[in-house]
Short mmCIF file of C-alpha atoms in Angstrom, two decimals:
data_model
loop_
_atom_site.label_atom_id
_atom_site.label_comp_id
_atom_site.label_asym_id
_atom_site.label_seq_id
_atom_site.Cartn_x
_atom_site.Cartn_y
_atom_site.Cartn_z
CA MET A 1 0.00 0.00 0.00
CA SER A 2 1.46 3.36 -0.97
CA MET A 3 2.01 5.97 1.74
CA THR A 4 0.65 9.47 1.74
CA LYS A 5 3.07 12.36 1.73
CA ILE A 6 2.51 13.04 5.43
CA GLU A 7 2.97 9.34 6.32
CA LEU A 8 6.24 9.18 4.40
CA SER A 9 7.44 12.33 6.12
CA ALA A 10 6.57 10.83 9.51
CA GLN A 11 8.51 7.65 8.75
CA GLN A 12 11.54 9.63 7.67
CA LEU A 13 11.34 11.78 10.79
CA VAL A 14 11.25 8.76 13.10
CA ALA A 15 14.14 7.14 11.26
CA ALA A 16 16.19 10.32 11.56
CA ALA A 17 15.45 10.65 15.27
CA ASN A 18 16.17 6.99 16.03
CA ASN A 19 19.49 7.22 14.19
CA LYS A 20 20.46 10.39 16.09
CA LYS A 21 20.40 12.39 12.86
CA ILE A 22 19.17 15.51 14.61
CA TRP A 23 18.90 18.53 12.37
CA GLY A 24 19.91 21.20 14.89
CA ASP A 25 17.11 21.50 17.46
CA LEU A 26 14.29 20.96 14.94
CA ILE A 27 13.78 17.18 15.45
CA VAL A 28 14.09 15.48 18.83
CA ASN A 29 13.45 11.96 20.09
CA VAL A 30 11.60 11.88 23.42
CA LEU A 31 13.70 8.91 24.59
CA ASP A 32 16.77 11.17 24.61
CA TYR A 33 15.15 13.46 27.20
CA LYS A 34 14.58 11.19 30.21
CA VAL A 35 11.27 9.90 28.89
CA ALA A 36 10.98 6.16 29.65
CA GLY A 37 8.10 5.06 27.40
CA ASP A 38 7.82 1.79 29.34
CA GLY A 39 4.26 2.20 30.66
CA LYS A 40 5.48 2.05 34.25
CA LYS A 41 7.39 5.25 34.96
CA ASP A 42 5.38 8.45 35.05
CA ASP A 43 6.61 10.40 32.01
CA THR A 44 4.61 13.58 32.71
CA ALA A 45 7.44 15.70 34.09
CA ALA A 46 9.96 14.64 31.46
CA LEU A 47 7.56 15.24 28.57
CA GLN A 48 6.47 18.61 29.91
CA SER A 49 10.09 19.66 30.49
CA LEU A 50 10.95 18.72 26.91
CA ILE A 51 8.00 20.61 25.47
CA ASN A 52 8.83 23.67 27.56
CA SER A 53 12.48 23.64 26.42
CA VAL A 54 12.14 23.30 22.65
CA THR A 55 11.71 26.22 20.30
CA SER A 56 8.75 26.90 18.05
CA GLY A 57 8.79 24.69 14.96
CA THR A 58 10.35 21.66 16.68
CA THR A 59 9.25 18.14 15.74
CA ILE A 60 9.01 15.78 18.73
CA VAL A 61 9.16 12.11 17.78
CA PHE A 62 7.60 9.33 19.88
CA PRO A 63 9.07 5.90 19.05
CA PRO A 64 6.92 2.84 19.79
CA GLY A 65 6.24 2.59 23.53
CA ARG A 66 3.80 3.39 26.32
CA TYR A 67 4.03 6.92 27.71
CA LYS A 68 2.23 7.13 31.04
CA ILE A 69 1.05 10.56 32.19
CA SER A 70 -0.66 11.78 35.36
CA ALA A 71 -1.29 15.41 34.38
CA PRO A 72 -2.07 17.26 31.15
CA ILE A 73 0.77 17.97 28.71
CA VAL A 74 0.36 21.60 27.66
CA TRP A 75 1.95 24.27 25.53
CA GLY A 76 1.07 27.68 24.18
CA ASN A 77 2.21 30.40 21.83
CA LYS A 78 4.44 28.18 19.75
CA THR A 79 4.24 25.63 16.96
CA LEU A 80 5.11 22.01 17.79
CA HIS A 81 4.82 18.79 15.78
CA LEU A 82 4.22 15.53 17.67
CA PHE A 83 4.92 12.56 15.40
CA SER A 84 4.90 8.80 15.79
CA TRP A 85 5.47 6.01 13.32
CA GLY A 86 4.50 2.86 15.14
CA ASP A 87 2.64 1.99 18.30
CA ALA A 88 3.28 5.01 20.51
CA VAL A 89 0.60 5.02 23.22
CA ILE A 90 -0.14 7.93 25.55
CA VAL A 91 -1.50 6.23 28.67
CA GLU A 92 -3.79 8.02 31.12
CA GLY A 93 -2.70 6.38 34.38
CA ILE A 94 -5.72 7.66 36.28
CA PRO A 95 -8.62 9.81 35.01
CA LEU A 96 -7.15 13.30 34.71
CA ASN A 97 -10.53 15.03 34.57
CA ALA A 98 -8.85 17.28 32.02
CA PRO A 99 -7.49 17.07 28.48
CA MET A 100 -4.45 14.82 28.16
CA ILE A 101 -2.79 17.16 25.64
CA GLN A 102 -3.74 20.83 25.42
CA MET A 103 -2.37 23.51 23.13
CA THR A 104 -3.27 27.22 23.09
CA ASN A 105 -2.37 29.73 20.39
CA ALA A 106 -0.46 26.90 18.74
CA ASN A 107 -0.89 27.87 15.10
CA ASN A 108 0.32 25.34 12.50
CA SER A 109 1.02 22.61 15.07
CA THR A 110 0.65 18.93 14.16
CA VAL A 111 -0.09 15.70 16.01
CA PHE A 112 0.35 12.56 13.92
CA GLY A 113 0.13 8.85 14.63
CA LEU A 114 -0.33 8.73 18.41
CA THR A 115 -2.59 6.32 20.27
CA CYS A 116 -4.54 7.36 23.36
CA GLU A 117 -5.39 4.85 26.08
CA GLY A 118 -7.79 6.72 28.33
CA ALA A 119 -8.81 5.73 31.85
CA GLU A 120 -12.40 6.98 31.77
CA THR A 121 -15.35 4.68 32.38
CA LEU A 122 -19.12 4.88 32.31
CA ALA A 123 -19.18 4.89 36.13
CA GLY A 124 -17.22 8.14 36.20
CA PHE A 125 -18.85 9.69 33.12
CA ALA A 126 -19.26 13.48 33.39
CA GLY A 127 -22.35 13.35 31.19
CA ALA A 128 -24.26 16.57 30.77
CA ASP A 129 -21.78 18.46 32.97
CA ALA A 130 -19.98 19.06 29.66
CA LYS A 131 -16.50 18.73 31.14
CA HIS A 132 -14.09 18.59 28.27
CA TYR A 133 -11.99 15.57 29.08
CA ALA A 134 -10.44 15.22 25.64
CA PHE A 135 -7.37 13.41 24.42
CA ILE A 136 -6.36 16.62 22.60
CA LYS A 137 -7.86 20.07 23.19
CA VAL A 138 -6.91 22.93 20.87
CA ILE A 139 -7.71 26.49 21.95
CA THR A 140 -7.72 29.66 19.81
CA SER A 141 -5.42 28.20 17.19
CA ALA A 142 -5.30 28.17 13.38
CA ASN A 143 -4.16 25.59 10.85
CA VAL A 144 -3.57 22.82 13.39
CA THR A 145 -3.54 19.30 11.91
CA LEU A 146 -4.49 16.22 13.98
CA THR A 147 -4.29 13.02 11.98
CA GLN A 148 -3.95 9.23 12.13
CA LEU A 149 -4.87 8.97 15.81
CA PHE A 150 -6.47 6.09 17.72
CA ILE A 151 -8.36 7.13 20.85
CA LYS A 152 -10.00 4.91 23.46
CA ASN A 153 -12.01 5.62 26.60
CA LYS A 154 -12.14 9.42 26.58
CA THR A 155 -15.23 11.61 26.99
CA TYR A 156 -14.04 13.55 23.97
CA GLY A 157 -11.55 12.51 21.39
CA ILE A 158 -10.72 15.93 19.96
CA TYR A 159 -11.94 19.32 21.18
CA LEU A 160 -11.48 22.46 19.06
CA ASP A 161 -12.28 25.64 20.99
CA THR A 162 -12.55 28.82 18.89
CA CYS A 163 -10.24 27.54 16.17
CA TYR A 164 -9.81 28.49 12.53
CA LYS A 165 -8.97 26.24 9.59
CA CYS A 166 -7.91 23.30 11.73
CA GLU A 167 -8.11 19.79 10.29
CA VAL A 168 -8.93 16.54 12.08
CA ASP A 169 -8.44 13.60 9.73
CA GLY A 170 -8.18 9.83 10.01
CA ILE A 171 -9.27 9.45 13.64
CA THR A 172 -10.53 6.16 15.15
CA LEU A 173 -12.34 6.23 18.49
CA GLU A 174 -13.82 3.68 20.88
CA GLY A 175 -15.89 5.06 23.74
CA PHE A 176 -17.24 3.53 26.92
CA LEU A 177 -21.00 3.90 26.28
CA VAL A 178 -21.59 0.24 25.53
CA THR A 179 -24.35 -1.09 27.78
CA GLY A 180 -27.38 0.76 26.42
CA SER A 181 -28.33 1.83 29.95
CA LEU A 182 -30.45 4.90 30.67
CA ALA A 183 -27.35 6.66 31.99
CA GLU A 184 -26.00 6.73 28.46
CA ASN A 185 -29.06 8.14 26.71
CA GLY A 186 -28.81 11.72 25.52
CA ALA A 187 -25.08 11.64 26.11
CA ASN A 188 -24.10 14.16 23.43
CA TYR A 189 -21.37 15.42 25.79
CA SER A 190 -19.29 12.40 24.88
CA SER A 191 -18.15 13.08 21.33
CA GLY A 192 -15.56 11.83 18.93
CA ALA A 193 -14.85 15.41 17.91
CA ASN A 194 -16.26 18.61 19.34
CA ILE A 195 -16.07 22.02 17.67
CA LYS A 196 -16.93 25.05 19.78
CA GLY A 197 -17.28 28.20 17.71
CA GLY A 198 -14.60 29.04 15.18
CA GLU A 199 -14.74 28.88 11.40
CA HIS A 200 -13.68 26.69 8.49
CA ASN A 201 -12.60 23.64 10.52
CA ILE A 202 -12.61 20.20 8.89
CA ILE A 203 -13.46 16.83 10.47
CA SER A 204 -12.93 13.99 7.98
CA ASN A 205 -12.40 10.23 7.86
CA LEU A 206 -13.47 9.76 11.47
CA THR A 207 -14.65 6.37 12.73
CA ALA A 208 -16.31 6.12 16.14
CA LYS A 209 -18.38 3.69 18.18
CA ASN A 210 -19.84 3.61 21.67
CA MET A 211 -19.90 7.40 21.91
CA GLY A 212 -22.60 9.94 22.74
CA SER A 213 -22.16 11.62 19.36
CA GLY A 214 -19.71 11.27 16.55
CA VAL A 215 -19.22 14.99 15.94
CA LEU A 216 -20.73 17.80 18.02
CA ALA A 217 -20.40 21.38 16.73
CA GLY A 218 -21.83 24.45 18.43
CA GLY A 219 -20.96 27.82 19.86
CA ASP A 220 -22.30 29.50 16.70
CA GLY A 221 -19.46 28.16 14.58
CA ARG A 222 -19.56 28.69 10.84
CA TYR A 223 -18.42 27.04 7.62
CA HIS A 224 -17.23 23.78 9.16
CA MET A 225 -16.87 20.71 6.93
CA ILE A 226 -17.76 17.26 8.34
CA GLU A 227 -17.29 14.44 5.84
CA ASN A 228 -16.58 10.74 5.48
CA ILE A 229 -17.70 9.86 9.01
CA TYR A 230 -18.51 6.28 10.10
CA LEU A 231 -20.46 5.86 13.34
CA GLU A 232 -21.76 2.82 15.24
CA ASN A 233 -23.72 2.54 18.50
CA ILE A 234 -24.22 6.26 19.06
CA ARG A 235 -26.24 7.06 22.18
CA ASP A 236 -27.42 10.56 21.18
CA ASN A 237 -27.09 12.28 17.76
CA GLY A 238 -24.58 10.91 15.30
CA ILE A 239 -23.71 14.34 13.96
CA TYR A 240 -25.06 17.26 16.00
CA ILE A 241 -24.73 20.84 14.81
CA SER A 242 -26.17 22.52 17.89
CA SER A 243 -25.85 26.08 16.55
CA GLY A 244 -24.21 28.10 13.83
CA GLU A 245 -24.54 28.43 10.08
CA ALA A 246 -23.33 27.17 6.72
CA CYS A 247 -21.78 23.90 7.91
CA LYS A 248 -21.47 21.07 5.38
CA ILE A 249 -22.16 17.47 6.39
CA ALA A 250 -21.38 14.92 3.69
CA LYS A 251 -20.97 11.16 3.39
CA VAL A 252 -21.80 10.39 7.00
CA HIS A 253 -22.73 6.77 7.74
CA VAL A 254 -24.58 6.01 11.00
CA THR A 255 -25.54 2.40 11.72
CA SER A 256 -27.17 2.74 15.14
CA ALA A 257 -28.49 5.78 17.00
CA PRO A 258 -31.56 4.37 18.80
CA ASN A 259 -32.21 7.34 21.09
CA ASN A 260 -31.97 10.31 18.76
CA ALA A 261 -31.07 11.43 15.24
CA GLY A 262 -28.44 10.18 12.87
CA VAL A 263 -27.82 13.78 11.80
CA LYS A 264 -29.25 16.83 13.59
CA ALA A 265 -28.60 20.36 12.37
CA ARG A 266 -29.79 23.49 14.16
CA GLY A 267 -29.30 26.89 12.59
CA SER A 268 -29.16 28.32 9.08
CA LYS A 269 -27.78 27.41 5.67
CA HIS A 270 -26.41 24.01 6.63
CA VAL A 271 -26.05 21.38 3.89
CA VAL A 272 -26.55 17.67 4.61
CA ARG A 273 -25.73 15.62 1.53
CA GLY A 274 -24.95 12.02 0.60
CA CYS A 275 -25.41 10.55 4.10
CA THR A 276 -26.85 7.19 5.20
CA VAL A 277 -28.57 6.59 8.54
CA LYS A 278 -29.79 3.16 9.63
CA ASN A 279 -31.54 2.03 12.82
CA ALA A 280 -31.87 5.46 14.39
CA PHE A 281 -34.78 7.00 16.26
CA VAL A 282 -34.91 9.79 13.67
CA GLY A 283 -32.88 9.85 10.49
CA TYR A 284 -32.40 13.60 10.04
CA ALA A 285 -33.60 16.46 12.25
CA LEU A 286 -33.51 20.07 11.05
CA THR A 287 -34.43 22.99 13.29
CA GLY A 288 -33.70 26.66 13.79
CA ASN A 289 -31.17 27.96 16.27
CA GLY A 290 -32.37 28.86 19.74
CA LEU A 291 -33.67 32.34 20.46
CA THR A 292 -31.94 34.14 17.60
CA VAL A 293 -35.01 35.31 15.66
CA ASP A 294 -34.87 37.06 12.29
CA SER A 295 -37.01 39.97 11.11
CA LEU A 296 -39.67 37.54 9.84
CA GLY A 297 -40.07 35.85 13.22
CA TYR A 298 -38.15 32.69 12.38
CA ASN A 299 -34.95 31.38 13.89
CA GLY A 300 -33.26 29.48 11.08
CA TYR A 301 -33.40 29.40 7.30
CA GLY A 302 -32.02 27.94 4.14
CA SER A 303 -30.70 24.55 5.27
CA ILE A 304 -30.63 21.77 2.66
CA CYS A 305 -31.00 18.01 3.10
CA GLU A 306 -30.32 16.38 -0.27
CA GLY A 307 -29.49 12.95 -1.63
CA ASN A 308 -29.52 11.15 1.73
CA THR A 309 -30.93 7.81 2.85
CA ALA A 310 -32.68 6.86 6.10
CA GLU A 311 -33.56 3.23 6.71
CA ASN A 312 -35.36 1.51 9.59
CA CYS A 313 -35.66 4.69 11.64
CA SER A 314 -38.20 3.92 14.33
CA ARG A 315 -39.96 7.29 14.63
CA MET A 316 -39.24 9.50 11.61
CA GLY A 317 -37.01 9.58 8.59
CA LEU A 318 -36.76 13.37 8.66
CA GLU A 319 -38.22 16.05 10.90
CA ILE A 320 -38.37 19.84 10.55
CA ASN A 321 -39.44 21.37 13.85
CA SER A 322 -39.07 24.29 16.24
CA GLN A 323 -36.24 25.16 18.59
CA ASP A 324 -37.08 27.02 21.79
CA GLY A 325 -40.54 27.73 20.42
CA PHE A 326 -39.44 29.33 17.15
CA PHE A 327 -39.78 27.74 13.72
CA PRO A 328 -37.41 27.73 10.72
CA ARG A 329 -38.15 28.81 7.18
CA ASP A 330 -37.06 27.99 3.64
CA PHE A 331 -35.54 24.56 4.30
CA LYS A 332 -35.11 22.20 1.34
CA VAL A 333 -35.59 18.42 1.52
CA LEU A 334 -34.63 17.13 -1.91
CA ASN A 335 -34.20 13.71 -3.52
CA ASN A 336 -33.80 11.66 -0.36
CA ASN A 337 -34.77 8.01 0.24
CA PHE A 338 -36.75 6.95 3.32
CA ILE A 339 -37.03 3.18 3.62
CA ASN A 340 -39.23 1.62 6.32
CA CYS A 341 -39.16 4.73 8.51
CA GLY A 342 -41.93 5.81 10.87
CA GLU A 343 -44.03 4.64 13.79
CA ALA A 344 -47.40 2.93 13.51
CA GLY A 345 -50.54 4.51 14.92
CA THR A 346 -48.98 7.86 15.82
CA THR A 347 -48.62 11.37 14.42
CA TYR A 348 -45.14 10.62 13.11
CA ALA A 349 -44.12 9.98 9.53
CA PRO A 350 -41.12 9.34 7.28
CA ILE A 351 -41.17 13.11 6.63
CA LYS A 352 -42.77 15.38 9.22
CA VAL A 353 -42.81 19.18 9.04
CA VAL A 354 -44.13 21.11 12.03
CA GLN A 355 -45.17 24.65 11.11
CA GLY A 356 -42.61 26.93 9.51
CA SER A 357 -42.76 28.60 6.10
CA GLY A 358 -41.31 28.30 2.63
CA HIS A 359 -40.04 24.72 2.86
CA GLN A 360 -39.50 22.60 -0.25
CA ILE A 361 -40.16 18.85 0.03
CA LYS A 362 -39.36 17.58 -3.45
CA GLY A 363 -38.28 14.46 -5.27
CA ASN A 364 -38.15 12.15 -2.25
CA LEU A 365 -38.87 8.41 -2.21
CA ILE A 366 -40.82 6.97 0.71
CA ASP A 367 -41.07 3.19 0.65
CA GLY A 368 -42.63 0.77 3.11
CA SER A 369 -43.45 2.99 6.09
CA PRO A 370 -45.57 1.63 8.97
CA SER A 371 -46.85 5.17 9.70
CA ASP A 372 -50.30 6.53 8.91
CA PHE A 373 -48.75 9.17 6.63
CA GLY A 374 -45.92 9.31 4.14
CA ILE A 375 -45.49 13.06 4.51
CA LEU A 376 -47.14 14.94 7.37
CA ILE A 377 -47.31 18.74 7.30
CA ASN A 378 -48.55 20.00 10.66
CA GLY A 379 -49.40 23.67 10.77
CA ALA A 380 -51.37 25.17 13.65
CA VAL A 381 -54.58 27.15 14.01
CA GLY A 382 -52.76 30.35 14.92
CA ASP A 383 -49.61 29.71 12.90
CA ARG A 384 -50.41 28.08 9.58
CA SER A 385 -47.64 26.65 7.44
CA LYS A 386 -47.30 28.78 4.32
CA LYS A 387 -45.65 28.85 0.92
CA LEU A 388 -44.70 25.18 0.94
CA ASP A 389 -43.72 23.26 -2.19
CA VAL A 390 -44.44 19.55 -1.79
CA SER A 391 -43.90 18.05 -5.20
CA LYS A 392 -42.57 15.15 -7.27
CA ASN A 393 -42.38 12.77 -4.32
CA VAL A 394 -43.05 9.02 -4.68
CA ILE A 395 -44.83 7.32 -1.79
CA ARG A 396 -45.23 3.54 -1.83
CA GLY A 397 -47.24 1.61 0.73
CA ASN A 398 -48.04 -2.01 1.45
CA ALA A 399 -51.85 -1.69 1.13
CA ALA A 400 -52.24 -1.19 4.90
CA THR A 401 -49.79 1.62 5.63
CA PRO A 402 -49.35 4.45 5.08
CA LYS A 403 -53.05 5.29 5.08
CA ASN A 404 -52.44 8.68 3.45
CA GLY A 405 -49.64 9.65 1.14
CA ILE A 406 -49.56 13.31 2.18
CA ARG A 407 -51.57 14.90 4.97
CA LEU A 408 -51.75 18.69 5.17
CA LEU A 409 -53.07 20.31 8.33
CA TYR A 410 -53.52 24.10 8.64
CA VAL A 411 -51.65 24.99 5.48
CA ASP A 412 -52.02 28.13 3.38
CA GLY A 413 -50.77 29.32 0.01
CA SER A 414 -48.84 26.17 -0.89
CA THR A 415 -48.24 23.92 -3.90
CA ILE A 416 -48.83 20.16 -3.78
CA ALA A 417 -47.94 18.91 -7.24
CA GLU A 418 -46.92 15.88 -9.30
CA ASN A 419 -46.67 13.45 -6.40
CA ASN A 420 -47.11 9.77 -7.20
CA PHE A 421 -48.83 7.34 -4.81
CA GLU A 422 -48.83 3.56 -4.89
CA ASN A 423 -50.58 0.93 -2.78
CA LEU A 424 -51.83 3.12 0.07
CA LEU A 425 -54.80 2.34 2.30
CA THR A 426 -56.86 5.47 1.61
CA ASN A 427 -55.97 8.91 0.17
CA GLY A 428 -53.15 10.28 -1.90
CA VAL A 429 -53.39 13.92 -0.72
CA ASP A 430 -55.51 14.49 2.40
CA CYS A 431 -56.22 18.18 3.08
CA ARG A 432 -57.54 19.45 6.39
CA PHE A 433 -57.99 23.18 6.89
CA VAL A 434 -55.98 23.93 3.75
CA ASP A 435 -56.63 27.25 1.98
CA ASN A 436 -55.45 29.13 -1.10
CA SER A 437 -53.30 26.27 -2.34
CA LEU A 438 -52.63 24.58 -5.69
CA ILE A 439 -53.12 20.80 -5.81
CA ASP A 440 -51.98 19.88 -9.27
CA GLY A 441 -50.98 16.81 -11.25
CA ASN A 442 -50.89 14.23 -8.47
CA VAL A 443 -51.40 10.57 -9.45
CA TYR A 444 -52.97 7.71 -7.51
CA LEU A 445 -54.50 5.40 -10.08
CA THR A 446 -56.25 2.95 -7.77
CA SER A 447 -57.95 5.16 -5.19
CA LEU A 448 -58.89 8.65 -4.00
CA VAL A 449 -56.12 10.88 -5.26
CA VAL A 450 -57.22 14.08 -3.47
CA SER A 451 -59.48 14.54 -0.47
CA LEU A 452 -60.67 17.97 0.68
CA SER A 453 -63.22 16.79 3.19
CA THR A 454 -66.14 19.10 3.97
CA SER A 455 -65.60 18.16 7.62
CA PHE A 456 -62.28 19.96 7.68
CA GLN A 457 -63.15 23.15 5.78
CA SER A 458 -60.52 23.58 3.08
CA ASN A 459 -61.32 26.67 1.01
CA SER A 460 -60.19 28.59 -2.07
CA ASN A 461 -57.97 25.84 -3.43
CA ILE A 462 -57.39 25.00 -7.09
CA VAL A 463 -57.54 21.24 -7.67
CA CYS A 464 -56.46 20.45 -11.20
CA ASN A 465 -54.95 17.78 -13.47
CA ASN A 466 -54.96 15.09 -10.80
CA ILE A 467 -55.45 11.46 -11.89
CA GLY A 468 -57.09 8.83 -9.74
CA SER A 469 -60.20 6.76 -9.25
CA ASN A 470 -61.84 9.64 -7.41
CA VAL A 471 -61.42 13.24 -6.22
CA GLY A 472 -63.24 14.24 -3.06
CA MET A 473 -63.85 17.93 -2.32
CA ASP A 474 -66.35 20.61 -1.48
CA PHE A 475 -67.12 22.12 -4.89
CA THR A 476 -68.84 25.09 -3.29
CA LYS A 477 -65.55 26.27 -1.75
CA ASN A 478 -62.87 25.17 -4.23
CA ILE A 479 -62.21 25.14 -7.98
CA ALA A 480 -61.56 21.95 -9.95
CA HIS A 481 -60.57 21.40 -13.56
CA GLY A 482 -58.67 18.95 -15.72
CA ASN A 483 -58.94 16.10 -13.21
CA ILE A 484 -59.56 12.46 -14.10
CA PRO A 485 -62.23 11.23 -13.68
CA THR A 486 -63.69 14.24 -15.51
CA SER A 487 -66.87 14.13 -13.44
CA LYS A 488 -64.81 15.47 -10.56
CA ASN A 489 -64.32 18.86 -12.22
CA TYR A 490 -67.87 20.13 -11.82
CA HIS A 491 -70.13 21.44 -9.12
CA SER A 492 -73.46 19.64 -9.18
CA SER A 493 -75.74 22.64 -8.53
CA ILE A 494 -76.33 26.21 -9.70
CA VAL A 495 -78.98 27.12 -7.12
CA ALA A 496 -76.49 29.33 -5.25
CA ALA A 497 -74.15 32.02 -6.48
CA PRO A 498 -70.78 30.76 -7.79
CA TYR A 499 -67.90 30.63 -5.36
CA ALA A 500 -65.29 31.82 -7.85
CA ILE A 501 -65.01 33.03 -11.42
CA GLY A 502 -64.16 30.11 -13.72
CA GLN A 503 -65.90 27.55 -11.55
CA LYS A 504 -67.87 24.99 -13.55
CA ALA A 505 -71.07 23.10 -12.84
CA LEU A 506 -72.64 20.10 -14.53
CA VAL A 507 -76.43 19.99 -14.16
CA SER A 508 -78.64 17.60 -16.15
CA GLY A 509 -75.94 17.15 -18.78
CA VAL A 510 -75.47 20.90 -19.24
CA ILE A 511 -72.18 22.62 -18.36
CA TYR A 512 -72.19 26.08 -16.78
CA GLU A 513 -69.27 28.40 -16.07
CA ALA A 514 -69.15 31.17 -13.50
CA VAL A 515 -68.48 34.65 -14.88
CA GLY A 516 -69.01 36.34 -11.56
CA THR A 517 -69.83 35.62 -7.93
CA GLY A 518 -72.70 38.00 -7.24
CA SER A 519 -75.76 35.84 -7.89
CA THR A 520 -77.05 32.70 -9.59
CA ALA A 521 -77.27 34.75 -12.80
CA ASP A 522 -73.48 34.56 -12.96
CA TRP A 523 -73.74 30.91 -13.98
CA LYS A 524 -73.56 30.98 -17.80
CA GLN A 525 -74.41 27.98 -19.90
CA ILE A 526 -71.50 26.96 -22.18
CA THR A 527 -72.92 23.68 -23.66
CA ASN A 528 -76.35 22.49 -24.73
#
């Protein structure tokens, strides 16, 4: 297998150090500075003395060995490079209740190839106290690279605090949240990598299991990139963007997150693309960002969830909901696959949207859900969902579930178009308290393609070009045309004034069209 440039450089550095080919003070071997590396002697003082003595830019090489420490190794205001080629293990003799390695203002520093053997256990887990017991903590630094690390039994693997353009790549982690006990649930404060604030940091090629979350990013950070992440047995959210904007989450693979979401993103303008979540409580959760409300009364906007897959998620495949009582706007859910997601007999669905405005739900496949609905849009009496675009989705059932392809509740001014339904129990599009919306070109060949029940008062909608065995609606309050069967385009009476101009009625084989809404005289005969 060919080596990367950084791996080759590391090998050459170790060889140079082991052979005493020291280039001035720029490369040093820890074993030449009273460091034992035998796993028995406490190497804390010797390592710290070495780090304090070297100049900025020095490379410190760790040959294979076990380096036991009893206090954090720290440095600040200089650039250091910690390299290992081989099995160099930093051993936490007892829980330090602190980071094992901490650097501050350490621009351009590097840590490569080290292994961490932590001493933390579930019994001593800090949990929601959010104590940052990381293997490596980086504070207010830029362009730091942490790569090819193996980390075991730490609350956090890597912690970036107010950093800029740092890169964490090729990290493998094993946590201690393995029993599935209640004490582990919601444990997002145990993370493979944590980013607090900062901008333009990259987390890539990270593999983690038995952790609270794989990657946790918050503190209103921006423009972070999280990609090629592989997570197993995650007790909270696989990826959790708890605040911030414009973070990119790509090619994340979560195989078990039974208590929460595979990917959760709070805030604005995040992009979630090309991810796969299996056996989670919720596949993807998108919300706004706390109490930061914009001029339109929303607290997050513009996030995109595109080209992802959720499979066997027990409650929902994707949810858009509020945060701290405020709802997001203008989210896009595009071309995703939701396979066997949802919960039977509840108000959950493969895709559920709670209030909010301007969302696009387009081009998604929903297949085999046990829920009553494929897509559930839940507005509220005092806060109707508005300006939605729910179109070109395919919803396939198993003849028993879902009952309805799309249910709309308290929705206004929206477009429901070109959705295709197969093998559902009842309706394709089920509208309840839906007004001023366009329901156009939906297809459900074997049953009721559109239902605007008179019991749920949906008014001023245009229902057109839908194809099904039936269309159910109140023709006195809505306009229909171009639907198949054609009999479902006409009001059956002209004894009251038309509801809207252009409305048509079919009475005794004669077609009438409304030219006004003032009186019954506004019904004008257009056929004999």
